[in-house]
Amino acid sequence: MAKARPHSERSSHRRRNLLLAVALLSAALLLPAATASAAVAVAAEGDGENRSRGAATQWATGKDEGELAAEREAVGVGSVVEDDFAGGFGSLDSMLQWAIGNSDPGRLKEEAADVQKLSEDELLKRRHEIKDLMEKLKMPSDADLMKIAIADLNNASISLEDRQRALQELLILVEPIDNANDLDKIGGLVPVIQDLNNANEEIRITSAWILGTASQNNALVQSQILGYGALARLVKMGYSTSAKEAAKAMYAISALIRNNVNGQEAFTSENGNAMLQHILGSNSVDVRLQKKAVFLITDLADFQLNSGSSGLAFLSERVFLKSVTDMLSKFDLDLQEKVLLAIRSLLKLPSTDATDLESCGLDSVLYRLGVQLEELPSEEQKEYAGEVDALRREVEMLFQQKLKRGTATAAL
Ligand SMILES: *[C@@H]1O[C@H](CO)[C@@H](O)[C@H](O)[C@H]1NC(C)=O
Ligand SMILES: *[C@@H]1O[C@H](CO)[C@@H](O)[C@H](O)[C@H]1NC(C)=O
């Protein structure tokens, strides 16, 4: 799946650091306290969100400022402040410009004029003072923020809303691979996996989403999650009558077992193939979910081909091939294309017997699809239909070749 991940919360996190920087800047320049807080308040309004709780506590759900400060002390200096400070403002001037743009123009311009009278040395000194102040502030690092969210998840008396918010925060925080690698170390995987069993669907969905995001292209996290046995629960979620829940379970499963032999073994022993067949065979299932299932099948078959592994025997079972072949009769060009890709990969597997596909009626299904592609497409679909037809012919050819080879071997 493409990495279309939301960044808005990340940027508002960054924004909060900037707000604090302005407050500090004002303080360092010895502005009246009222001006400093006005600057922050005005900027906060411009952010379109409610910032009245203050910067750091925006992330905390069940804690007050004192607890947070104590935690920051315990953890030590984070690197976030320095990075954001350096990246956000190239110079004291640009920082000041930003402050001016986000606050009461009249008051701050006066102050700015005063600052510009300062000499180079004085400016440099101010700059160091600000840096020291910011270091003393010890903004929470991503690890701190993850710990806060995890503490909330482990708090049984937290409201459903706060639990969902803690999960949403984790979802964003586990995107960077370093954070995903830390998640288990700081005790985050267990509560997230437990929430796959939450009575609330949204909570279950977000938990599956976190597991998928954290384990994507990450062998370490894949094996940690598999080690906790989460796959069994995710396979069950794949049967959900909620298309949203089933789709998120499928996302997490795909991320967990992709390029991972142990994950694929676990998938087999949890009867993941039956879940896939259920999705393919049920008329009430959302077609987008069926596409995801077909995509996963292609991915698994390709992995078998490229790695020379043969751990997924179900891919070549006749009843499974029948489920896939039947999908070609659905009138959805995009789905049909994905199914053709899956069949092409399945055909290439040495374990797949072409006569099984013959008995599934692949021949006649491919023929009917050819007729459909010739007759049905509207003008704007013609080109796409042509591409799908080329793929259909390729599959037909591979199929016939494999059938002939099979017959030749049998005749010997
Ligand atoms: C912001 O917070 C104030 C005070 O807590 C509250 O009255 C107001 O409704 C909040 N605004 C939004 C947009 O959440
Ligand atoms: C658990 O959550 C409740 C409700 O938000 C809060 O009052 C309490 O302090 C929290 N407990 C801990 C240990 O954080």
Tab-separated table of C-alpha atoms and ligand atoms in Angstrom:
chain	number	residue	atom	x	y	z
A	1	MET	CA	0.000	0.000	0.000
A	2	ALA	CA	1.242	3.463	-0.786
A	3	LYS	CA	2.526	5.402	2.177
A	4	ALA	CA	-0.199	8.003	2.212
A	5	ARG	CA	0.126	8.870	5.836
A	6	PRO	CA	-1.364	11.870	7.557
A	7	HIS	CA	1.097	14.532	8.579
A	8	SER	CA	-1.154	17.176	9.982
A	9	GLU	CA	-0.717	16.156	13.595
A	10	ARG	CA	3.016	15.903	13.192
A	11	SER	CA	3.117	19.438	11.866
A	12	SER	CA	0.927	20.720	14.649
A	13	HIS	CA	3.358	19.096	17.076
A	14	ARG	CA	6.093	21.056	15.369
A	15	ARG	CA	3.938	24.128	15.441
A	16	ARG	CA	3.614	23.867	19.180
A	17	ASN	CA	7.370	23.885	19.470
A	18	LEU	CA	7.432	27.056	17.430
A	19	LEU	CA	4.867	28.648	19.689
A	20	LEU	CA	7.022	27.898	22.666
A	21	ALA	CA	9.996	29.323	20.862
A	22	VAL	CA	8.136	32.579	20.406
A	23	ALA	CA	7.228	32.688	24.051
A	24	LEU	CA	10.868	32.148	24.925
A	25	LEU	CA	12.031	34.677	22.414
A	26	SER	CA	9.771	37.271	23.948
A	27	ALA	CA	10.967	36.338	27.391
A	28	ALA	CA	14.595	36.526	26.370
A	29	LEU	CA	14.096	39.954	24.885
A	30	LEU	CA	12.590	40.994	28.197
A	31	LEU	CA	9.254	41.857	26.683
A	32	PRO	CA	6.421	42.370	29.100
A	33	ALA	CA	4.887	39.019	29.966
A	34	ALA	CA	1.518	40.168	28.626
A	35	THR	CA	2.969	40.645	25.144
A	36	ALA	CA	4.542	37.225	25.203
A	37	SER	CA	1.361	35.454	26.108
A	38	ALA	CA	-0.591	37.578	23.637
A	39	ALA	CA	1.762	36.439	20.896
A	40	VAL	CA	1.197	32.839	21.803
A	41	ALA	CA	-2.539	33.253	22.130
A	42	VAL	CA	-2.875	34.969	18.749
A	43	ALA	CA	-0.762	32.328	17.082
A	44	ALA	CA	-2.767	29.600	18.722
A	45	GLU	CA	-5.988	31.052	17.374
A	46	GLY	CA	-4.525	31.119	13.915
A	47	ASP	CA	-3.861	27.398	14.223
A	48	GLY	CA	-7.598	26.770	14.153
A	49	GLU	CA	-7.437	24.409	17.106
A	50	ASN	CA	-7.906	24.801	20.809
A	51	ARG	CA	-4.515	25.359	22.377
A	52	SER	CA	-5.743	26.518	25.723
A	53	ARG	CA	-4.293	23.509	27.512
A	54	GLY	CA	-0.748	24.542	26.684
A	55	ALA	CA	1.814	22.992	24.400
A	56	ALA	CA	3.044	19.779	25.917
A	57	THR	CA	-0.187	18.743	27.587
A	58	GLN	CA	-1.930	18.672	24.204
A	59	TRP	CA	-0.510	15.180	23.887
A	60	ALA	CA	-1.253	14.099	27.386
A	61	THR	CA	-4.692	12.803	28.068
A	62	GLY	CA	-4.846	11.786	31.691
A	63	LYS	CA	-1.998	13.788	33.162
A	64	ASP	CA	-1.414	17.250	34.451
A	65	GLU	CA	1.463	19.625	33.900
A	66	GLY	CA	3.294	18.585	37.072
A	67	GLU	CA	3.377	14.907	36.163
A	68	LEU	CA	4.582	15.769	32.700
A	69	ALA	CA	7.373	17.948	33.986
A	70	ALA	CA	8.431	15.189	36.351
A	71	GLU	CA	8.534	12.746	33.473
A	72	ARG	CA	10.586	15.061	31.364
A	73	GLU	CA	13.048	15.363	34.231
A	74	ALA	CA	13.236	11.588	34.520
A	75	VAL	CA	13.829	11.034	30.813
A	76	GLY	CA	16.484	13.662	30.272
A	77	VAL	CA	17.108	15.955	27.358
A	78	GLY	CA	15.248	15.272	24.127
A	79	SER	CA	16.630	16.265	20.763
A	80	VAL	CA	13.382	17.549	19.312
A	81	VAL	CA	13.799	21.137	20.445
A	82	GLU	CA	17.198	21.638	18.975
A	83	ASP	CA	16.178	20.131	15.641
A	84	ASP	CA	13.025	22.165	15.353
A	85	PHE	CA	14.744	25.311	16.497
A	86	ALA	CA	17.508	24.922	13.958
A	87	GLY	CA	15.179	23.818	11.178
A	88	GLY	CA	12.446	26.309	11.914
A	89	PHE	CA	14.336	29.540	12.142
A	90	GLY	CA	17.498	30.246	10.219
A	91	SER	CA	18.142	33.328	12.290
A	92	LEU	CA	16.870	35.303	15.184
A	93	ASP	CA	15.442	37.749	12.654
A	94	SER	CA	13.336	35.152	10.893
A	95	MET	CA	12.101	33.937	14.242
A	96	LEU	CA	11.129	37.446	15.112
A	97	GLN	CA	9.445	37.912	11.741
A	98	TRP	CA	7.394	34.845	12.428
A	99	ALA	CA	6.458	36.153	15.827
A	100	ILE	CA	5.433	39.473	14.338
A	101	GLY	CA	3.318	37.792	11.700
A	102	ASN	CA	1.502	35.854	14.362
A	103	SER	CA	0.843	38.440	16.998
A	104	ASP	CA	-0.273	41.967	17.719
A	105	PRO	CA	1.561	43.860	14.984
A	106	GLY	CA	1.694	47.236	16.697
A	107	ARG	CA	3.251	46.062	19.938
A	108	LEU	CA	5.719	43.652	18.450
A	109	LYS	CA	6.997	45.996	15.757
A	110	GLU	CA	8.037	48.421	18.441
A	111	GLU	CA	9.911	45.666	20.202
A	112	ALA	CA	11.446	44.537	16.937
A	113	ALA	CA	12.798	47.985	16.308
A	114	ASP	CA	14.512	47.827	19.685
A	115	VAL	CA	16.039	44.470	18.886
A	116	GLN	CA	17.443	45.741	15.621
A	117	LYS	CA	19.449	48.300	17.539
A	118	LEU	CA	21.345	45.486	19.238
A	119	SER	CA	24.879	44.826	18.063
A	120	GLU	CA	26.032	41.560	16.500
A	121	ASP	CA	27.589	40.481	19.780
A	122	GLU	CA	24.507	41.264	21.739
A	123	LEU	CA	22.349	39.350	19.262
A	124	LEU	CA	24.641	36.366	19.498
A	125	LYS	CA	24.443	36.498	23.264
A	126	ARG	CA	20.642	36.631	23.125
A	127	ARG	CA	20.664	33.702	20.793
A	128	HIS	CA	22.665	31.603	23.238
A	129	GLU	CA	20.367	32.613	26.041
A	130	ILE	CA	17.371	31.423	24.062
A	131	LYS	CA	19.079	28.164	23.221
A	132	ASP	CA	19.888	27.543	26.867
A	133	LEU	CA	16.324	28.317	27.832
A	134	MET	CA	14.968	25.909	25.268
A	135	GLU	CA	17.288	23.169	26.418
A	136	LYS	CA	16.140	23.698	29.980
A	137	LEU	CA	12.547	23.373	28.845
A	138	LYS	CA	13.169	19.791	27.686
A	139	MET	CA	10.406	19.330	25.162
A	140	PRO	CA	9.098	15.768	25.195
A	141	SER	CA	10.734	13.472	22.657
A	142	ASP	CA	8.760	11.035	20.498
A	143	ALA	CA	9.644	8.315	23.022
A	144	ASP	CA	8.146	10.454	25.807
A	145	LEU	CA	5.014	11.016	23.783
A	146	MET	CA	4.718	7.291	23.064
A	147	LYS	CA	5.094	6.556	26.778
A	148	ILE	CA	2.309	8.976	27.610
A	149	ALA	CA	-0.012	7.349	25.073
A	150	ILE	CA	0.923	3.865	26.311
A	151	ALA	CA	0.276	4.855	29.923
A	152	ASP	CA	-3.181	5.956	28.854
A	153	LEU	CA	-3.817	2.658	27.072
A	154	ASN	CA	-2.832	0.821	30.241
A	155	ASN	CA	-5.209	2.939	32.308
A	156	ALA	CA	-8.448	0.971	32.641
A	157	SER	CA	-10.432	3.979	33.851
A	158	ILE	CA	-9.697	6.113	30.815
A	159	SER	CA	-12.669	7.150	28.649
A	160	LEU	CA	-13.229	5.571	25.248
A	161	GLU	CA	-12.571	8.935	23.627
A	162	ASP	CA	-9.213	9.298	25.369
A	163	ARG	CA	-8.282	5.728	24.459
A	164	GLN	CA	-9.033	6.433	20.813
A	165	ARG	CA	-6.978	9.621	20.998
A	166	ALA	CA	-4.034	7.788	22.568
A	167	LEU	CA	-4.191	5.213	19.762
A	168	GLN	CA	-4.362	7.940	17.105
A	169	GLU	CA	-1.251	9.522	18.600
A	170	LEU	CA	0.574	6.200	18.554
A	171	LEU	CA	-0.502	5.656	14.957
A	172	ILE	CA	1.352	8.807	13.957
A	173	LEU	CA	4.287	8.219	16.259
A	174	VAL	CA	5.088	4.709	14.959
A	175	GLU	CA	5.528	5.899	11.373
A	176	PRO	CA	9.280	6.560	11.678
A	177	ILE	CA	11.078	3.230	11.800
A	178	ASP	CA	13.104	4.155	14.899
A	179	ASN	CA	9.925	4.802	16.848
A	180	ALA	CA	8.373	1.550	15.586
A	181	ASN	CA	11.504	-0.269	16.772
A	182	ASP	CA	11.111	1.273	20.235
A	183	LEU	CA	7.421	0.480	20.581
A	184	ASP	CA	7.801	-2.964	22.133
A	185	LYS	CA	10.744	-1.925	24.296
A	186	ILE	CA	8.619	0.682	26.045
A	187	GLY	CA	5.722	-1.694	26.454
A	188	GLY	CA	3.515	-0.463	23.627
A	189	LEU	CA	2.761	-3.588	21.616
A	190	VAL	CA	0.952	-5.523	24.332
A	191	PRO	CA	-1.774	-2.936	25.086
A	192	VAL	CA	-2.281	-2.243	21.371
A	193	ILE	CA	-2.699	-5.961	20.658
A	194	GLN	CA	-5.102	-6.234	23.600
A	195	ASP	CA	-7.209	-3.493	22.062
A	196	LEU	CA	-7.804	-5.719	19.026
A	197	ASN	CA	-10.361	-7.306	21.389
A	198	ASN	CA	-11.946	-4.034	22.492
A	199	ALA	CA	-15.755	-3.976	22.321
A	200	ASN	CA	-15.568	-0.754	20.325
A	201	GLU	CA	-15.028	-1.172	16.584
A	202	GLU	CA	-13.139	2.083	16.082
A	203	ILE	CA	-10.678	1.094	18.800
A	204	ARG	CA	-10.128	-2.302	17.165
A	205	ILE	CA	-9.640	-0.677	13.766
A	206	THR	CA	-7.076	1.841	15.014
A	207	SER	CA	-5.193	-0.899	16.883
A	208	ALA	CA	-4.944	-3.033	13.727
A	209	TRP	CA	-3.846	0.053	11.827
A	210	ILE	CA	-1.020	0.721	14.290
A	211	LEU	CA	0.193	-2.885	14.035
A	212	GLY	CA	0.160	-2.675	10.239
A	213	THR	CA	1.971	0.653	10.147
A	214	ALA	CA	4.599	-0.383	12.697
A	215	SER	CA	5.365	-3.713	11.011
A	216	GLN	CA	5.419	-2.541	7.413
A	217	ASN	CA	8.820	-3.371	5.917
A	218	ASN	CA	10.123	-3.956	9.430
A	219	ALA	CA	11.245	-7.531	10.133
A	220	LEU	CA	11.945	-6.791	13.810
A	221	VAL	CA	8.475	-5.487	14.574
A	222	GLN	CA	6.903	-8.198	12.389
A	223	SER	CA	8.499	-10.894	14.511
A	224	GLN	CA	7.622	-9.119	17.774
A	225	ILE	CA	3.941	-8.906	16.848
A	226	LEU	CA	3.917	-12.488	15.556
A	227	GLY	CA	5.577	-13.544	18.811
A	228	TYR	CA	2.617	-12.144	20.757
A	229	GLY	CA	0.286	-14.262	18.642
A	230	ALA	CA	-1.651	-11.300	17.249
A	231	LEU	CA	-2.129	-12.890	13.846
A	232	ALA	CA	-4.876	-15.257	15.080
A	233	ARG	CA	-6.982	-12.313	16.197
A	234	LEU	CA	-6.352	-10.367	12.977
A	235	VAL	CA	-7.427	-13.344	10.855
A	236	LYS	CA	-10.705	-13.450	12.829
A	237	MET	CA	-11.150	-9.719	12.216
A	238	GLY	CA	-10.875	-10.452	8.498
A	239	TYR	CA	-14.313	-12.108	8.766
A	240	SER	CA	-15.890	-8.950	10.201
A	241	THR	CA	-19.170	-7.876	8.597
A	242	SER	CA	-17.835	-4.324	8.806
A	243	ALA	CA	-15.934	-3.694	5.579
A	244	LYS	CA	-13.828	-1.082	7.355
A	245	GLU	CA	-12.724	-3.451	10.081
A	246	ALA	CA	-12.040	-6.337	7.720
A	247	ALA	CA	-10.049	-4.049	5.420
A	248	LYS	CA	-7.864	-2.799	8.267
A	249	ALA	CA	-7.280	-6.361	9.453
A	250	MET	CA	-6.241	-7.260	5.919
A	251	TYR	CA	-3.856	-4.312	5.875
A	252	ALA	CA	-2.260	-5.419	9.142
A	253	ILE	CA	-2.023	-9.067	8.032
A	254	SER	CA	-0.412	-8.098	4.729
A	255	ALA	CA	2.162	-5.929	6.512
A	256	LEU	CA	2.879	-8.675	9.052
A	257	ILE	CA	3.458	-11.574	6.676
A	258	ARG	CA	4.949	-9.763	3.711
A	259	ASN	CA	8.389	-11.225	2.896
A	260	ASN	CA	8.251	-13.047	6.204
A	261	VAL	CA	8.426	-16.850	6.148
A	262	ASN	CA	7.444	-17.206	9.818
A	263	GLY	CA	4.504	-14.898	9.318
A	264	GLN	CA	3.341	-16.890	6.319
A	265	GLU	CA	3.621	-20.132	8.282
A	266	ALA	CA	1.564	-18.610	11.084
A	267	PHE	CA	-0.951	-17.382	8.528
A	268	THR	CA	-1.332	-20.947	7.233
A	269	SER	CA	-1.699	-22.469	10.677
A	270	GLU	CA	-4.319	-19.852	11.602
A	271	ASN	CA	-6.301	-20.885	8.506
A	272	GLY	CA	-5.758	-17.555	6.816
A	273	ASN	CA	-6.556	-19.256	3.510
A	274	ALA	CA	-10.124	-19.960	4.699
A	275	MET	CA	-10.491	-16.267	5.548
A	276	LEU	CA	-9.271	-15.305	2.069
A	277	GLN	CA	-11.691	-17.748	0.467
A	278	HIS	CA	-14.507	-16.337	2.579
A	279	ILE	CA	-13.732	-12.830	1.320
A	280	LEU	CA	-13.503	-13.952	-2.293
A	281	GLY	CA	-16.575	-16.161	-2.188
A	282	SER	CA	-19.049	-13.979	-0.338
A	283	ASN	CA	-21.390	-11.783	-2.368
A	284	SER	CA	-21.960	-9.432	0.540
A	285	VAL	CA	-18.273	-8.518	0.817
A	286	ASP	CA	-17.114	-5.107	-0.363
A	287	VAL	CA	-15.335	-5.343	-3.728
A	288	ARG	CA	-12.465	-3.200	-2.425
A	289	LEU	CA	-11.836	-5.766	0.260
A	290	GLN	CA	-11.859	-8.489	-2.381
A	291	LYS	CA	-9.248	-6.548	-4.330
A	292	LYS	CA	-7.044	-6.374	-1.245
A	293	ALA	CA	-7.401	-10.123	-0.762
A	294	VAL	CA	-6.487	-10.825	-4.394
A	295	PHE	CA	-3.529	-8.478	-4.102
A	296	LEU	CA	-2.293	-10.346	-1.036
A	297	ILE	CA	-2.598	-13.664	-2.882
A	298	THR	CA	-0.461	-12.336	-5.743
A	299	ASP	CA	2.075	-11.010	-3.266
A	300	LEU	CA	2.305	-14.360	-1.460
A	301	ALA	CA	2.615	-16.294	-4.717
A	302	ASP	CA	5.348	-13.965	-5.967
A	303	PHE	CA	7.246	-14.382	-2.728
A	304	GLN	CA	7.075	-18.169	-3.124
A	305	LEU	CA	8.380	-17.830	-6.668
A	306	ASN	CA	11.211	-15.443	-5.870
A	307	SER	CA	12.379	-17.118	-2.691
A	308	GLY	CA	11.946	-20.676	-3.954
A	309	SER	CA	9.991	-21.344	-0.780
A	310	SER	CA	7.050	-23.740	-0.820
A	311	GLY	CA	5.515	-23.038	2.555
A	312	LEU	CA	2.108	-21.950	1.324
A	313	ALA	CA	0.657	-25.196	-0.050
A	314	PHE	CA	-2.884	-23.794	0.025
A	315	LEU	CA	-2.061	-21.478	-2.885
A	316	SER	CA	-2.080	-24.477	-5.219
A	317	GLU	CA	-5.067	-26.288	-3.759
A	318	ARG	CA	-7.893	-26.803	-6.220
A	319	VAL	CA	-10.601	-25.343	-3.972
A	320	PHE	CA	-8.490	-22.208	-3.482
A	321	LEU	CA	-7.776	-21.866	-7.205
A	322	LYS	CA	-11.517	-22.177	-7.812
A	323	SER	CA	-12.243	-19.228	-5.482
A	324	VAL	CA	-9.751	-17.111	-7.395
A	325	THR	CA	-10.912	-18.213	-10.846
A	326	ASP	CA	-14.539	-17.457	-10.002
A	327	MET	CA	-13.608	-13.831	-9.305
A	328	LEU	CA	-12.993	-13.340	-13.031
A	329	SER	CA	-16.750	-13.544	-13.632
A	330	LYS	CA	-17.390	-10.353	-11.652
A	331	PHE	CA	-18.010	-7.351	-13.871
A	332	ASP	CA	-15.373	-5.072	-12.456
A	333	LEU	CA	-12.488	-4.357	-14.772
A	334	ASP	CA	-10.077	-3.373	-12.007
A	335	LEU	CA	-10.867	-6.490	-10.003
A	336	GLN	CA	-10.546	-8.650	-13.119
A	337	GLU	CA	-7.130	-7.207	-13.854
A	338	LYS	CA	-5.974	-7.964	-10.303
A	339	VAL	CA	-7.362	-11.496	-10.520
A	340	LEU	CA	-5.522	-12.084	-13.813
A	341	LEU	CA	-2.282	-10.982	-12.155
A	342	ALA	CA	-2.952	-13.401	-9.289
A	343	ILE	CA	-3.680	-16.298	-11.636
A	344	ARG	CA	-0.561	-15.524	-13.646
A	345	SER	CA	1.554	-15.781	-10.479
A	346	LEU	CA	-0.277	-18.873	-9.226
A	347	LEU	CA	0.212	-20.565	-12.616
A	348	LYS	CA	3.945	-20.017	-12.367
A	349	LEU	CA	4.174	-21.848	-9.059
A	350	PRO	CA	5.664	-25.313	-9.648
A	351	SER	CA	3.134	-26.709	-7.184
A	352	THR	CA	0.159	-25.504	-9.213
A	353	ASP	CA	-1.344	-28.167	-11.453
A	354	ALA	CA	-2.800	-26.724	-14.653
A	355	THR	CA	-5.388	-29.491	-14.846
A	356	ASP	CA	-6.806	-28.225	-11.530
A	357	LEU	CA	-7.319	-24.823	-13.134
A	358	GLU	CA	-8.827	-26.596	-16.146
A	359	SER	CA	-11.365	-28.301	-13.920
A	360	CYS	CA	-12.132	-24.903	-12.341
A	361	GLY	CA	-13.252	-23.823	-15.807
A	362	LEU	CA	-10.429	-21.297	-16.363
A	363	ASP	CA	-10.606	-21.884	-20.098
A	364	SER	CA	-14.209	-20.827	-20.516
A	365	VAL	CA	-13.938	-17.991	-17.987
A	366	LEU	CA	-11.013	-16.529	-19.916
A	367	TYR	CA	-12.946	-16.891	-23.164
A	368	ARG	CA	-16.002	-15.120	-21.764
A	369	LEU	CA	-13.822	-12.365	-20.375
A	370	GLY	CA	-12.344	-11.883	-23.854
A	371	VAL	CA	-15.821	-11.444	-25.317
A	372	GLN	CA	-16.797	-9.057	-22.555
A	373	LEU	CA	-13.684	-6.947	-23.062
A	374	GLU	CA	-14.399	-6.677	-26.768
A	375	GLU	CA	-18.069	-5.791	-26.434
A	376	LEU	CA	-18.602	-3.857	-23.281
A	377	PRO	CA	-16.091	-1.050	-22.896
A	378	SER	CA	-17.203	2.508	-23.441
A	379	GLU	CA	-14.916	4.823	-25.385
A	380	GLU	CA	-13.004	5.989	-22.319
A	381	GLN	CA	-12.524	2.435	-21.081
A	382	LYS	CA	-11.232	1.096	-24.389
A	383	GLU	CA	-7.553	1.559	-23.686
A	384	TYR	CA	-7.755	-0.005	-20.246
A	385	ALA	CA	-9.832	-2.882	-21.601
A	386	GLY	CA	-7.122	-3.418	-24.211
A	387	GLU	CA	-4.469	-3.692	-21.506
A	388	VAL	CA	-6.538	-6.135	-19.499
A	389	ASP	CA	-7.117	-8.174	-22.644
A	390	ALA	CA	-3.379	-8.359	-23.320
A	391	LEU	CA	-2.931	-9.710	-19.798
A	392	ARG	CA	-5.796	-12.147	-20.373
A	393	ARG	CA	-4.028	-13.493	-23.469
A	394	GLU	CA	-0.773	-13.885	-21.552
A	395	VAL	CA	-2.536	-15.879	-18.843
A	396	GLU	CA	-4.274	-17.993	-21.485
A	397	MET	CA	-0.919	-18.747	-23.133
A	398	LEU	CA	0.803	-19.640	-19.856
A	399	PHE	CA	-2.133	-21.862	-18.975
A	400	GLN	CA	-2.080	-23.722	-22.297
A	401	GLN	CA	1.701	-24.180	-22.142
A	402	LYS	CA	1.503	-25.598	-18.640
A	403	LEU	CA	-1.371	-27.880	-19.627
A	404	LYS	CA	0.669	-29.255	-22.566
A	405	ARG	CA	3.743	-29.756	-20.405
A	406	GLY	CA	1.611	-31.572	-17.853
A	407	THR	CA	0.120	-33.837	-20.516
A	408	ALA	CA	3.568	-34.532	-21.966
A	409	THR	CA	4.900	-35.513	-18.532
A	410	ALA	CA	1.879	-37.728	-17.904
A	411	ALA	CA	2.395	-39.487	-21.275
A	412	LEU	CA	5.964	-40.487	-20.422
B	1	LIG	C1	-11.635	25.731	23.698
B	1	LIG	O1	-11.567	25.641	25.098
B	1	LIG	C2	-12.535	26.413	25.773
B	1	LIG	C3	-12.234	26.375	27.265
B	1	LIG	O2	-11.895	25.066	27.646
B	1	LIG	C4	-13.928	25.906	25.416
B	1	LIG	O3	-14.924	26.689	26.065
B	1	LIG	C5	-14.121	25.985	23.923
B	1	LIG	O4	-15.361	25.402	23.567
B	1	LIG	C6	-12.994	25.253	23.209
B	1	LIG	N1	-13.075	25.426	21.778
B	1	LIG	C7	-12.961	24.426	20.886
B	1	LIG	C8	-13.037	24.837	19.468
B	1	LIG	O5	-12.784	23.256	21.220
B	2	LIG	C1	-6.319	7.082	34.723
B	2	LIG	O1	-7.296	7.870	34.076
B	2	LIG	C2	-8.098	8.615	34.957
B	2	LIG	C3	-9.183	9.269	34.114
B	2	LIG	O2	-8.634	10.051	33.071
B	2	LIG	C4	-7.218	9.600	35.710
B	2	LIG	O3	-8.006	10.328	36.626
B	2	LIG	C5	-6.129	8.848	36.463
B	2	LIG	O4	-5.249	9.735	37.064
B	2	LIG	C6	-5.356	7.966	35.501
B	2	LIG	N1	-4.415	7.135	36.246
B	2	LIG	C7	-3.106	7.137	35.990
B	2	LIG	C8	-2.293	6.196	36.812
B	2	LIG	O5	-2.598	7.854	35.149
